Short mmCIF file of N, CA and C in Angstrom, two decimals:
data_model
loop_
_atom_site.label_atom_id
_atom_site.label_comp_id
_atom_site.label_asym_id
_atom_site.label_seq_id
_atom_site.Cartn_x
_atom_site.Cartn_y
_atom_site.Cartn_z
N MET O 1 -23.62 8.33 -45.97
CA MET O 1 -24.33 8.94 -47.32
C MET O 1 -23.77 10.11 -47.41
N ASP O 2 -23.32 10.43 -48.79
CA ASP O 2 -22.82 11.22 -49.52
C ASP O 2 -23.69 12.42 -50.11
N GLY O 3 -23.92 13.53 -50.36
CA GLY O 3 -24.39 14.31 -50.91
C GLY O 3 -23.58 14.80 -52.04
N GLY O 4 -23.58 13.89 -53.12
CA GLY O 4 -22.57 13.94 -54.40
C GLY O 4 -21.96 12.59 -54.40
N THR O 5 -20.93 12.59 -55.23
CA THR O 5 -20.21 11.28 -55.77
C THR O 5 -18.61 11.03 -55.58
N ASP O 6 -18.48 12.12 -54.86
CA ASP O 6 -17.02 12.01 -54.43
C ASP O 6 -16.27 11.02 -53.71
N ILE O 7 -17.29 10.77 -52.91
CA ILE O 7 -17.16 9.44 -52.10
C ILE O 7 -16.52 8.09 -52.67
N LEU O 8 -16.79 8.25 -53.80
CA LEU O 8 -16.67 7.10 -54.86
C LEU O 8 -15.30 7.11 -55.42
N LEU O 9 -14.93 7.99 -55.45
CA LEU O 9 -13.55 8.19 -56.00
C LEU O 9 -12.26 7.40 -55.14
N ARG O 10 -11.31 6.80 -55.95
CA ARG O 10 -10.45 5.93 -55.15
C ARG O 10 -9.10 6.87 -55.14
N GLY O 11 -8.95 8.21 -55.32
CA GLY O 11 -7.64 8.78 -55.24
C GLY O 11 -6.93 9.20 -56.43
N ASP O 12 -6.79 8.38 -57.55
CA ASP O 12 -6.08 8.82 -58.56
C ASP O 12 -6.57 9.29 -59.86
N GLU O 13 -8.03 9.98 -59.51
CA GLU O 13 -8.89 10.63 -60.65
C GLU O 13 -8.24 12.12 -60.86
N ALA O 14 -8.69 12.72 -62.01
CA ALA O 14 -8.46 13.78 -62.33
C ALA O 14 -8.66 14.68 -61.12
N GLY O 15 -9.94 14.86 -60.32
CA GLY O 15 -9.92 15.68 -59.33
C GLY O 15 -10.79 14.98 -58.46
N LEU O 16 -10.72 15.36 -57.19
CA LEU O 16 -11.34 14.47 -55.93
C LEU O 16 -12.59 15.21 -55.26
N GLY O 17 -12.62 16.18 -55.85
CA GLY O 17 -13.98 16.87 -55.14
C GLY O 17 -13.68 17.39 -53.72
N THR O 18 -14.25 17.24 -52.70
CA THR O 18 -13.81 17.54 -51.30
C THR O 18 -14.06 16.46 -50.42
N PRO O 19 -12.67 15.55 -50.64
CA PRO O 19 -13.24 14.44 -49.94
C PRO O 19 -12.62 14.02 -48.50
N ASN O 20 -12.22 15.23 -47.88
CA ASN O 20 -11.73 15.13 -46.44
C ASN O 20 -12.99 14.67 -45.65
N GLU O 21 -14.13 15.05 -45.49
CA GLU O 21 -14.89 14.47 -44.44
C GLU O 21 -15.81 13.41 -44.82
N ASP O 22 -15.92 13.12 -46.34
CA ASP O 22 -16.32 11.82 -46.77
C ASP O 22 -15.39 10.75 -46.46
N MET O 23 -14.16 10.99 -46.57
CA MET O 23 -13.09 9.73 -46.35
C MET O 23 -12.97 9.57 -45.11
N THR O 24 -13.05 10.70 -44.24
CA THR O 24 -12.76 9.91 -42.93
C THR O 24 -13.93 9.64 -42.19
N SER O 25 -15.10 9.60 -42.82
CA SER O 25 -16.31 8.89 -42.26
C SER O 25 -16.17 7.85 -42.83
N LEU O 26 -15.84 7.45 -44.17
CA LEU O 26 -15.67 6.00 -44.84
C LEU O 26 -14.53 5.22 -43.88
N ALA O 27 -13.36 6.28 -43.57
CA ALA O 27 -12.48 5.47 -43.07
C ALA O 27 -13.15 5.10 -41.36
N ALA O 28 -13.81 5.76 -41.00
CA ALA O 28 -14.23 5.44 -39.50
C ALA O 28 -15.08 4.40 -39.59
N VAL O 29 -16.13 4.57 -40.36
CA VAL O 29 -16.84 3.38 -40.40
C VAL O 29 -16.40 2.20 -40.63
N ALA O 30 -15.57 2.04 -41.83
CA ALA O 30 -14.58 0.80 -42.14
C ALA O 30 -14.04 0.29 -41.14
N GLY O 31 -13.78 0.97 -39.84
CA GLY O 31 -12.95 0.28 -38.71
C GLY O 31 -14.04 -0.55 -37.93
N LEU O 32 -15.36 -0.03 -37.94
CA LEU O 32 -16.47 -0.73 -37.22
C LEU O 32 -16.69 -1.81 -37.57
N THR O 33 -15.71 -3.05 -37.53
CA THR O 33 -15.88 -4.39 -38.10
C THR O 33 -17.00 -5.05 -37.36
N GLU O 34 -17.65 -4.76 -36.26
CA GLU O 34 -18.52 -5.46 -35.29
C GLU O 34 -19.86 -5.12 -35.87
N ILE O 35 -20.05 -3.92 -36.79
CA ILE O 35 -21.14 -3.76 -37.67
C ILE O 35 -21.50 -4.78 -38.72
N PRO O 36 -22.41 -5.45 -38.68
CA PRO O 36 -22.74 -6.71 -39.76
C PRO O 36 -22.93 -5.81 -41.28
N GLN O 37 -23.91 -4.68 -41.02
CA GLN O 37 -24.39 -4.39 -42.31
C GLN O 37 -23.78 -2.87 -42.63
N ARG O 38 -22.84 -2.48 -43.36
CA ARG O 38 -22.37 -1.02 -43.48
C ARG O 38 -22.50 -0.80 -44.91
N LEU O 39 -23.23 0.24 -45.19
CA LEU O 39 -23.53 0.65 -46.60
C LEU O 39 -23.51 1.99 -46.73
N VAL O 40 -23.05 2.38 -48.06
CA VAL O 40 -22.72 4.07 -48.37
C VAL O 40 -23.54 4.22 -49.47
N LEU O 41 -24.37 5.35 -49.34
CA LEU O 41 -25.30 6.01 -50.35
C LEU O 41 -24.77 7.10 -50.88
N SER O 42 -25.03 7.17 -52.06
CA SER O 42 -24.79 8.43 -52.66
C SER O 42 -25.66 9.14 -53.57
N LEU O 43 -26.15 10.20 -53.42
CA LEU O 43 -27.07 11.10 -54.09
C LEU O 43 -26.87 12.23 -54.65
N GLY O 44 -27.03 12.66 -55.59
CA GLY O 44 -26.36 13.91 -56.34
C GLY O 44 -25.73 13.71 -57.52
N PHE O 45 -25.61 12.76 -58.42
CA PHE O 45 -24.80 12.71 -59.40
C PHE O 45 -24.58 13.94 -60.36
N GLY O 46 -23.51 14.32 -60.56
CA GLY O 46 -23.28 15.42 -61.33
C GLY O 46 -22.68 16.81 -60.35
N ILE O 47 -23.27 16.75 -59.16
CA ILE O 47 -23.03 17.99 -58.29
C ILE O 47 -21.63 18.11 -58.00
N ASP O 48 -20.83 17.27 -58.15
CA ASP O 48 -19.55 17.46 -57.54
C ASP O 48 -18.57 18.12 -58.86
N ALA O 49 -19.18 18.16 -60.05
CA ALA O 49 -18.31 18.72 -60.96
C ALA O 49 -17.85 20.10 -60.84
N TYR O 50 -18.57 20.88 -59.94
CA TYR O 50 -18.33 22.35 -59.44
C TYR O 50 -16.77 22.01 -58.80
N HIS O 51 -16.65 21.03 -58.09
CA HIS O 51 -15.18 20.91 -57.27
C HIS O 51 -14.07 19.68 -58.06
N GLY O 52 -14.52 19.90 -59.39
CA GLY O 52 -13.38 18.94 -60.48
C GLY O 52 -13.67 17.39 -60.41
N VAL O 53 -14.57 17.27 -60.02
CA VAL O 53 -14.84 15.47 -60.33
C VAL O 53 -15.36 15.59 -61.57
N ASN O 54 -14.80 14.17 -62.53
CA ASN O 54 -15.16 13.88 -63.64
C ASN O 54 -15.98 12.71 -63.30
N HIS O 55 -17.10 12.94 -63.94
CA HIS O 55 -18.18 11.89 -63.64
C HIS O 55 -18.15 10.64 -64.54
N ALA O 56 -17.50 10.65 -65.75
CA ALA O 56 -17.26 9.68 -66.45
C ALA O 56 -16.17 8.62 -65.68
N GLN O 57 -15.44 9.23 -64.69
CA GLN O 57 -14.69 8.23 -63.96
C GLN O 57 -15.41 7.70 -62.62
N VAL O 58 -16.48 8.57 -62.18
CA VAL O 58 -17.39 8.26 -61.14
C VAL O 58 -18.01 6.91 -62.00
N LEU O 59 -18.56 6.92 -63.14
CA LEU O 59 -19.25 5.72 -63.72
C LEU O 59 -18.25 4.59 -63.97
N GLU O 60 -16.93 4.83 -64.18
CA GLU O 60 -15.83 3.98 -64.49
C GLU O 60 -15.65 2.97 -62.99
N ASN O 61 -15.84 3.92 -62.02
CA ASN O 61 -15.53 3.54 -60.72
C ASN O 61 -16.81 2.68 -60.10
N ILE O 62 -18.00 2.94 -60.60
CA ILE O 62 -19.20 2.22 -60.27
C ILE O 62 -19.24 0.78 -61.08
N ALA O 63 -18.79 1.07 -62.12
CA ALA O 63 -18.51 -0.24 -62.99
C ALA O 63 -17.42 -1.25 -62.25
N ALA O 64 -16.52 -0.67 -61.78
CA ALA O 64 -15.53 -1.49 -60.92
C ALA O 64 -15.79 -1.90 -59.72
N LEU O 65 -16.70 -1.27 -59.25
CA LEU O 65 -17.55 -1.93 -58.10
C LEU O 65 -18.44 -2.79 -58.17
N GLU O 66 -19.06 -2.75 -59.28
CA GLU O 66 -20.22 -3.70 -59.55
C GLU O 66 -19.35 -5.06 -59.78
N ARG O 67 -18.25 -4.99 -60.56
CA ARG O 67 -17.40 -6.27 -60.69
C ARG O 67 -16.90 -6.82 -59.28
N ALA O 68 -16.53 -6.10 -58.34
CA ALA O 68 -16.08 -6.42 -57.34
C ALA O 68 -17.21 -6.97 -56.39
N GLY O 69 -18.66 -6.83 -56.76
CA GLY O 69 -19.86 -7.13 -56.08
C GLY O 69 -20.05 -6.19 -54.55
N ALA O 70 -19.66 -4.87 -55.00
CA ALA O 70 -19.93 -3.86 -53.98
C ALA O 70 -21.00 -3.12 -54.17
N TYR O 71 -21.45 -2.78 -55.37
CA TYR O 71 -22.16 -2.24 -56.01
C TYR O 71 -23.84 -2.69 -55.71
N LEU O 72 -24.56 -2.41 -55.28
CA LEU O 72 -25.92 -2.81 -54.80
C LEU O 72 -27.10 -2.39 -55.62
N GLY O 73 -26.97 -1.17 -56.25
CA GLY O 73 -28.13 -1.14 -57.28
C GLY O 73 -28.14 0.48 -56.95
N ALA O 74 -29.23 1.20 -57.79
CA ALA O 74 -29.69 2.38 -57.71
C ALA O 74 -31.32 2.66 -57.50
N PHE O 75 -31.74 3.55 -56.95
CA PHE O 75 -33.19 3.84 -57.20
C PHE O 75 -33.42 5.18 -56.80
N SER O 76 -34.64 5.61 -57.42
CA SER O 76 -34.74 7.12 -57.59
C SER O 76 -35.97 7.39 -56.69
N VAL O 77 -35.83 8.76 -56.04
CA VAL O 77 -36.61 9.49 -55.20
C VAL O 77 -37.34 10.62 -56.13
N THR O 78 -38.55 10.63 -56.34
CA THR O 78 -39.34 11.27 -57.28
C THR O 78 -40.36 12.25 -56.56
N ARG O 79 -40.63 13.37 -56.92
CA ARG O 79 -41.72 14.32 -56.12
C ARG O 79 -42.81 13.40 -56.02
N HIS O 80 -43.30 12.28 -56.83
CA HIS O 80 -44.48 11.74 -56.74
C HIS O 80 -44.50 10.69 -55.53
N HIS O 81 -43.47 10.58 -55.06
CA HIS O 81 -43.54 9.44 -53.89
C HIS O 81 -43.99 10.11 -52.57
N PRO O 82 -44.21 9.54 -51.72
CA PRO O 82 -44.27 10.24 -50.35
C PRO O 82 -42.99 10.81 -49.86
N GLU O 83 -41.84 9.78 -49.86
CA GLU O 83 -40.45 10.10 -49.38
C GLU O 83 -40.06 11.41 -50.32
N GLY O 84 -40.31 11.72 -51.54
CA GLY O 84 -40.03 12.56 -52.27
C GLY O 84 -40.80 14.06 -51.94
N VAL O 85 -42.11 13.86 -51.32
CA VAL O 85 -42.72 14.95 -51.00
C VAL O 85 -42.34 15.43 -49.81
N LEU O 86 -41.69 14.51 -48.81
CA LEU O 86 -41.28 14.96 -47.66
C LEU O 86 -39.92 15.40 -47.66
N TYR O 87 -39.35 14.77 -48.54
CA TYR O 87 -37.85 15.52 -49.03
C TYR O 87 -37.90 17.01 -49.49
N LEU O 88 -38.90 17.18 -50.45
CA LEU O 88 -38.74 18.52 -50.74
C LEU O 88 -39.19 19.44 -49.70
N ASP O 89 -40.26 19.05 -48.74
CA ASP O 89 -40.62 19.90 -47.91
C ASP O 89 -39.54 20.19 -46.98
N ALA O 90 -38.86 19.31 -46.42
CA ALA O 90 -37.57 19.29 -45.73
C ALA O 90 -36.36 20.10 -46.24
N VAL O 91 -36.21 20.16 -47.68
CA VAL O 91 -35.12 20.85 -48.27
C VAL O 91 -35.94 22.66 -48.21
N ARG O 92 -37.15 22.60 -48.68
CA ARG O 92 -37.58 24.12 -48.38
C ARG O 92 -37.69 24.54 -47.21
N HIS O 93 -37.96 24.09 -46.07
CA HIS O 93 -38.00 24.25 -44.85
C HIS O 93 -36.51 24.67 -44.40
N ALA O 94 -35.40 23.84 -44.79
CA ALA O 94 -34.45 24.08 -44.42
C ALA O 94 -33.71 25.49 -44.97
N ALA O 95 -34.08 25.51 -46.30
CA ALA O 95 -33.61 26.97 -47.07
C ALA O 95 -33.94 27.89 -46.24
N GLU O 96 -35.57 27.65 -45.90
CA GLU O 96 -36.23 29.20 -45.11
C GLU O 96 -35.66 29.40 -43.97
N CYS O 97 -34.80 28.12 -43.24
CA CYS O 97 -34.33 28.55 -41.79
C CYS O 97 -32.68 29.00 -42.07
N THR O 98 -32.17 29.01 -43.44
CA THR O 98 -30.87 29.20 -43.23
C THR O 98 -30.86 30.07 -44.93
N PRO O 99 -31.41 31.08 -44.49
CA PRO O 99 -31.86 31.90 -46.19
C PRO O 99 -30.26 32.26 -46.78
N ASP O 100 -29.44 32.59 -45.80
CA ASP O 100 -27.84 33.24 -46.44
C ASP O 100 -27.07 31.99 -46.73
N HIS O 101 -27.49 31.01 -46.36
CA HIS O 101 -26.46 29.65 -46.74
C HIS O 101 -27.36 28.23 -47.01
N PRO O 102 -28.29 28.28 -47.96
CA PRO O 102 -29.01 26.96 -48.35
C PRO O 102 -28.01 26.07 -48.90
N SER O 103 -28.40 24.96 -48.67
CA SER O 103 -27.58 23.63 -49.12
C SER O 103 -27.63 23.61 -50.72
N ILE O 104 -26.30 23.70 -51.15
CA ILE O 104 -26.30 23.61 -52.60
C ILE O 104 -26.38 22.09 -53.23
N VAL O 105 -25.96 21.43 -52.35
CA VAL O 105 -26.42 19.58 -52.51
C VAL O 105 -27.87 19.70 -52.61
N GLN O 106 -28.46 19.81 -51.68
CA GLN O 106 -29.79 19.41 -51.50
C GLN O 106 -30.77 20.35 -52.43
N GLY O 107 -30.44 21.53 -52.80
CA GLY O 107 -31.31 22.14 -53.41
C GLY O 107 -31.06 21.93 -55.19
N SER O 108 -29.85 21.36 -55.55
CA SER O 108 -29.72 20.75 -56.57
C SER O 108 -30.54 19.85 -56.94
N VAL O 109 -30.34 18.86 -55.77
CA VAL O 109 -31.26 17.54 -55.83
C VAL O 109 -32.72 17.97 -56.17
N ALA O 110 -33.21 18.83 -55.18
CA ALA O 110 -34.64 18.87 -54.99
C ALA O 110 -34.95 19.75 -56.59
N ALA O 111 -33.98 20.65 -57.14
CA ALA O 111 -34.39 21.33 -58.48
C ALA O 111 -34.44 19.97 -59.70
N ALA O 112 -33.58 19.02 -59.53
CA ALA O 112 -33.58 17.91 -60.50
C ALA O 112 -35.03 17.12 -60.17
N MET O 113 -35.51 17.00 -58.95
CA MET O 113 -36.75 16.34 -58.72
C MET O 113 -37.90 17.41 -59.27
N ARG O 114 -37.74 18.26 -59.29
CA ARG O 114 -38.73 19.09 -59.93
C ARG O 114 -38.94 19.26 -61.30
N GLY O 115 -37.89 18.72 -61.83
CA GLY O 115 -37.81 18.51 -63.20
C GLY O 115 -36.97 19.79 -64.00
N GLU O 116 -36.27 20.31 -63.17
CA GLU O 116 -35.35 21.52 -63.84
C GLU O 116 -34.38 20.88 -64.22
N PHE O 117 -33.51 21.53 -65.37
CA PHE O 117 -32.67 20.98 -66.11
C PHE O 117 -31.59 22.19 -66.44
N GLY O 118 -30.34 21.75 -66.33
CA GLY O 118 -29.05 22.52 -66.84
C GLY O 118 -28.57 23.61 -65.91
N ASP O 119 -28.14 24.90 -66.47
CA ASP O 119 -27.49 26.05 -65.43
C ASP O 119 -28.75 26.38 -64.74
N THR O 120 -29.68 26.11 -63.87
CA THR O 120 -30.70 26.39 -63.10
C THR O 120 -29.83 26.71 -61.69
N HIS O 121 -30.06 28.35 -61.22
CA HIS O 121 -29.48 28.45 -59.99
C HIS O 121 -30.61 29.11 -59.23
N PHE O 122 -30.78 28.39 -57.95
CA PHE O 122 -31.89 28.57 -56.95
C PHE O 122 -31.33 29.21 -55.84
N THR O 123 -29.71 29.79 -55.57
CA THR O 123 -29.47 30.84 -54.76
C THR O 123 -28.07 31.53 -55.28
N SER O 124 -27.94 32.57 -54.44
CA SER O 124 -26.83 33.37 -55.09
C SER O 124 -25.41 32.97 -54.98
N ARG O 125 -25.29 31.61 -53.87
CA ARG O 125 -24.06 30.98 -53.49
C ARG O 125 -23.45 30.34 -54.93
N THR O 126 -24.29 30.17 -55.81
CA THR O 126 -23.90 29.48 -57.13
C THR O 126 -23.34 30.42 -58.02
N ALA O 127 -23.57 31.78 -57.72
CA ALA O 127 -23.60 32.89 -59.02
C ALA O 127 -22.12 32.51 -59.32
N GLY O 128 -22.05 32.70 -60.71
CA GLY O 128 -20.69 32.96 -61.42
C GLY O 128 -20.32 31.15 -61.72
N SER O 129 -21.07 30.41 -61.48
CA SER O 129 -20.65 28.88 -61.66
C SER O 129 -21.47 28.28 -62.65
N GLU O 130 -21.27 27.38 -63.45
CA GLU O 130 -22.10 26.87 -64.50
C GLU O 130 -22.65 25.38 -63.87
N LEU O 131 -23.79 25.34 -63.61
CA LEU O 131 -24.66 24.18 -62.61
C LEU O 131 -24.99 23.16 -64.12
N PHE O 132 -25.13 22.18 -63.76
CA PHE O 132 -25.53 21.10 -64.72
C PHE O 132 -26.53 20.26 -64.00
N ILE O 133 -27.97 20.80 -63.66
CA ILE O 133 -29.10 20.00 -62.84
C ILE O 133 -29.34 19.18 -63.85
N ASN O 134 -29.57 18.03 -63.56
CA ASN O 134 -30.05 16.76 -64.40
C ASN O 134 -30.82 15.57 -63.61
N PRO O 135 -31.51 14.93 -64.16
CA PRO O 135 -32.47 14.05 -63.62
C PRO O 135 -31.70 12.88 -62.87
N LEU O 136 -30.45 12.90 -63.14
CA LEU O 136 -29.57 11.63 -62.32
C LEU O 136 -29.36 11.87 -61.08
N MET O 137 -29.66 13.31 -60.75
CA MET O 137 -29.17 13.77 -59.52
C MET O 137 -30.21 13.39 -58.06
N SER O 138 -31.28 12.59 -58.67
CA SER O 138 -32.52 12.19 -57.82
C SER O 138 -32.08 10.85 -57.51
N LEU O 139 -31.12 10.35 -58.10
CA LEU O 139 -30.68 8.73 -57.95
C LEU O 139 -30.00 8.59 -56.64
N TYR O 140 -30.25 7.84 -56.03
CA TYR O 140 -29.69 7.01 -54.80
C TYR O 140 -28.63 5.96 -55.40
N PHE O 141 -27.37 5.91 -55.19
CA PHE O 141 -26.35 4.82 -55.57
C PHE O 141 -26.16 3.95 -54.23
N ALA O 142 -26.29 2.91 -54.24
CA ALA O 142 -25.89 2.06 -52.74
C ALA O 142 -24.86 1.28 -52.95
N PHE O 143 -23.94 1.16 -52.16
CA PHE O 143 -22.76 0.24 -52.19
C PHE O 143 -22.48 -0.43 -50.71
N GLU O 144 -21.98 -1.48 -50.88
CA GLU O 144 -21.23 -2.17 -49.70
C GLU O 144 -20.09 -1.32 -49.10
N LEU O 145 -19.87 -0.77 -48.00
CA LEU O 145 -18.95 -0.06 -47.60
C LEU O 145 -17.57 -0.72 -47.48
N GLN O 146 -17.40 -1.94 -47.12
CA GLN O 146 -16.07 -2.50 -47.13
C GLN O 146 -15.54 -2.65 -48.59
N GLY O 147 -16.29 -2.86 -49.60
CA GLY O 147 -15.82 -3.06 -50.77
C GLY O 147 -15.32 -1.41 -51.28
N LEU O 148 -16.15 -0.38 -51.14
CA LEU O 148 -15.47 0.86 -51.68
C LEU O 148 -14.50 1.33 -50.76
N ALA O 149 -14.59 1.32 -49.48
CA ALA O 149 -13.16 1.19 -48.65
C ALA O 149 -11.88 0.59 -49.33
N ASP O 150 -11.86 -0.82 -49.64
CA ASP O 150 -11.08 -1.50 -49.94
C ASP O 150 -10.54 -0.89 -51.44
N ARG O 151 -11.34 0.04 -52.16
CA ARG O 151 -10.85 0.71 -53.39
C ARG O 151 -10.25 1.92 -53.25
N CYS O 152 -10.17 2.58 -52.25
CA CYS O 152 -9.64 3.90 -51.70
C CYS O 152 -8.14 3.80 -51.57
N HIS O 153 -7.32 4.30 -52.56
CA HIS O 153 -5.93 4.04 -52.41
C HIS O 153 -5.39 4.62 -51.17
N TYR O 154 -5.84 5.75 -50.49
CA TYR O 154 -5.23 6.24 -49.48
C TYR O 154 -5.90 6.53 -48.30
N LEU O 155 -6.86 5.36 -48.06
CA LEU O 155 -7.58 5.45 -46.77
C LEU O 155 -6.91 5.42 -45.62
N ASP O 156 -5.85 4.43 -45.99
CA ASP O 156 -5.19 3.97 -44.81
C ASP O 156 -3.84 5.36 -44.07
N ARG O 157 -3.95 6.34 -44.82
CA ARG O 157 -3.38 7.38 -44.64
C ARG O 157 -3.90 8.29 -43.53
N LEU O 158 -5.32 8.09 -43.56
CA LEU O 158 -6.44 8.97 -42.67
C LEU O 158 -6.47 8.43 -41.18
N GLU O 159 -5.86 7.41 -41.14
CA GLU O 159 -6.00 6.30 -39.71
C GLU O 159 -5.76 7.10 -38.72
N HIS O 160 -4.88 7.65 -38.51
CA HIS O 160 -4.27 8.44 -37.59
C HIS O 160 -4.28 9.82 -37.52
N THR O 161 -5.08 10.30 -38.22
CA THR O 161 -5.45 12.06 -38.32
C THR O 161 -6.41 12.21 -37.18
N GLN O 162 -6.81 13.25 -36.63
CA GLN O 162 -7.45 13.62 -35.92
C GLN O 162 -8.51 15.06 -36.22
N LEU O 163 -7.83 15.71 -37.16
CA LEU O 163 -8.25 17.28 -37.57
C LEU O 163 -8.85 17.33 -39.06
N VAL O 164 -9.42 17.84 -39.39
CA VAL O 164 -10.16 18.03 -40.78
C VAL O 164 -8.58 18.48 -41.52
N ARG O 165 -7.66 19.28 -41.42
CA ARG O 165 -6.69 19.80 -41.88
C ARG O 165 -5.52 18.82 -41.92
N GLN O 166 -5.48 17.81 -40.87
CA GLN O 166 -4.41 16.52 -40.78
C GLN O 166 -4.72 15.72 -41.93
N ALA O 167 -6.50 15.55 -42.28
CA ALA O 167 -6.92 14.64 -43.46
C ALA O 167 -6.63 15.12 -44.68
N GLY O 168 -6.81 16.52 -44.76
CA GLY O 168 -6.64 17.19 -46.12
C GLY O 168 -4.92 17.12 -46.29
N ARG O 169 -4.46 17.12 -45.45
CA ARG O 169 -2.71 16.86 -45.71
C ARG O 169 -2.47 15.77 -46.23
N ALA O 170 -3.12 14.92 -45.68
CA ALA O 170 -2.72 13.18 -45.69
C ALA O 170 -3.33 13.03 -47.39
N VAL O 171 -4.28 13.62 -47.87
CA VAL O 171 -5.19 13.35 -48.99
C VAL O 171 -3.95 14.00 -50.04
N GLU O 172 -3.33 15.38 -49.52
CA GLU O 172 -2.53 16.19 -50.60
C GLU O 172 -1.29 15.29 -50.75
N ASP O 173 -0.49 14.73 -49.68
CA ASP O 173 0.78 14.22 -49.69
C ASP O 173 0.42 12.81 -50.53
N TYR O 174 -0.56 11.99 -50.66
CA TYR O 174 -1.12 10.96 -51.52
C TYR O 174 -0.80 11.46 -52.90
N ARG O 175 -1.84 12.55 -53.00
CA ARG O 175 -2.25 13.07 -54.53
C ARG O 175 -0.53 13.42 -55.10
N ASP O 176 0.20 14.11 -54.12
CA ASP O 176 1.62 14.57 -54.70
C ASP O 176 2.43 13.36 -54.92
N SER O 177 2.22 12.06 -54.18
CA SER O 177 3.28 11.18 -54.50
C SER O 177 2.87 10.25 -55.79
N LEU O 178 1.79 10.73 -56.46
CA LEU O 178 1.30 10.01 -57.61
C LEU O 178 2.38 10.28 -58.97
N THR O 179 2.61 9.44 -59.66
CA THR O 179 3.56 9.59 -60.66
C THR O 179 2.53 10.08 -61.92
N ARG O 180 1.45 9.48 -61.79
CA ARG O 180 0.33 9.44 -62.78
C ARG O 180 -0.93 9.71 -62.27
N ARG O 181 -1.77 10.58 -62.68
CA ARG O 181 -3.29 10.52 -62.47
C ARG O 181 -3.87 10.14 -63.60
N ARG O 182 -5.34 9.33 -63.40
CA ARG O 182 -6.17 9.11 -64.44
C ARG O 182 -6.41 10.47 -65.32
N PRO O 183 -6.25 10.41 -66.57
CA PRO O 183 -6.55 11.36 -67.18
C PRO O 183 -8.24 11.73 -67.35
N PRO O 184 -8.78 12.81 -67.31
CA PRO O 184 -10.46 12.91 -67.28
C PRO O 184 -10.79 12.37 -68.63
N ARG O 185 -12.13 11.65 -68.49
CA ARG O 185 -12.82 11.40 -69.73
C ARG O 185 -14.00 11.95 -69.99
N VAL O 186 -14.63 12.08 -71.19
CA VAL O 186 -15.77 13.00 -71.48
C VAL O 186 -16.82 11.59 -71.82
N ILE O 187 -18.10 11.86 -71.22
CA ILE O 187 -18.95 11.07 -71.46
C ILE O 187 -19.53 10.92 -72.66
N PRO O 188 -19.44 10.09 -73.50
CA PRO O 188 -19.17 10.36 -75.03
C PRO O 188 -20.92 10.55 -75.74
N HIS O 189 -21.87 10.74 -74.84
CA HIS O 189 -23.01 10.46 -75.26
C HIS O 189 -23.95 12.02 -74.82
#
């Protein structure tokens, strides 16, 4: 499960967001081949723009995963579903328990579920940045894990890392080895 969409990046995009934890988790579960059904869910389309993710490239990657048979579809959680009510309650409760450090990802998804849009801030942690709260943040995108893992260009470089900083260095080394990165694109509409 990824809060955001940076787990869907293969490595040669304009920006990777914050891949270390996501991709080490992906690599670890990809190695658990005895588990028959392994899925990846992504919630929070648009959140990773703050960390340099180009969401046109995310959509391009989802299309490629569809062609490969690894995209399983998407579903929405709304504030009108029982699950949505429970989710909003959990986000509210967590924010009350951690008032100095509420989750930006979960707060953004909750704001989208409440119908908020655009540069809407719910915590001082996002001060000085421009947010794009939007209805797509409440969509869960589902993928077959192995298909996603097969498309990540540097996943094998993470296999023998043990610390987050080692994983970060492996990602940086991969990025430094690229002769060309995919240029960012604009969603045309």
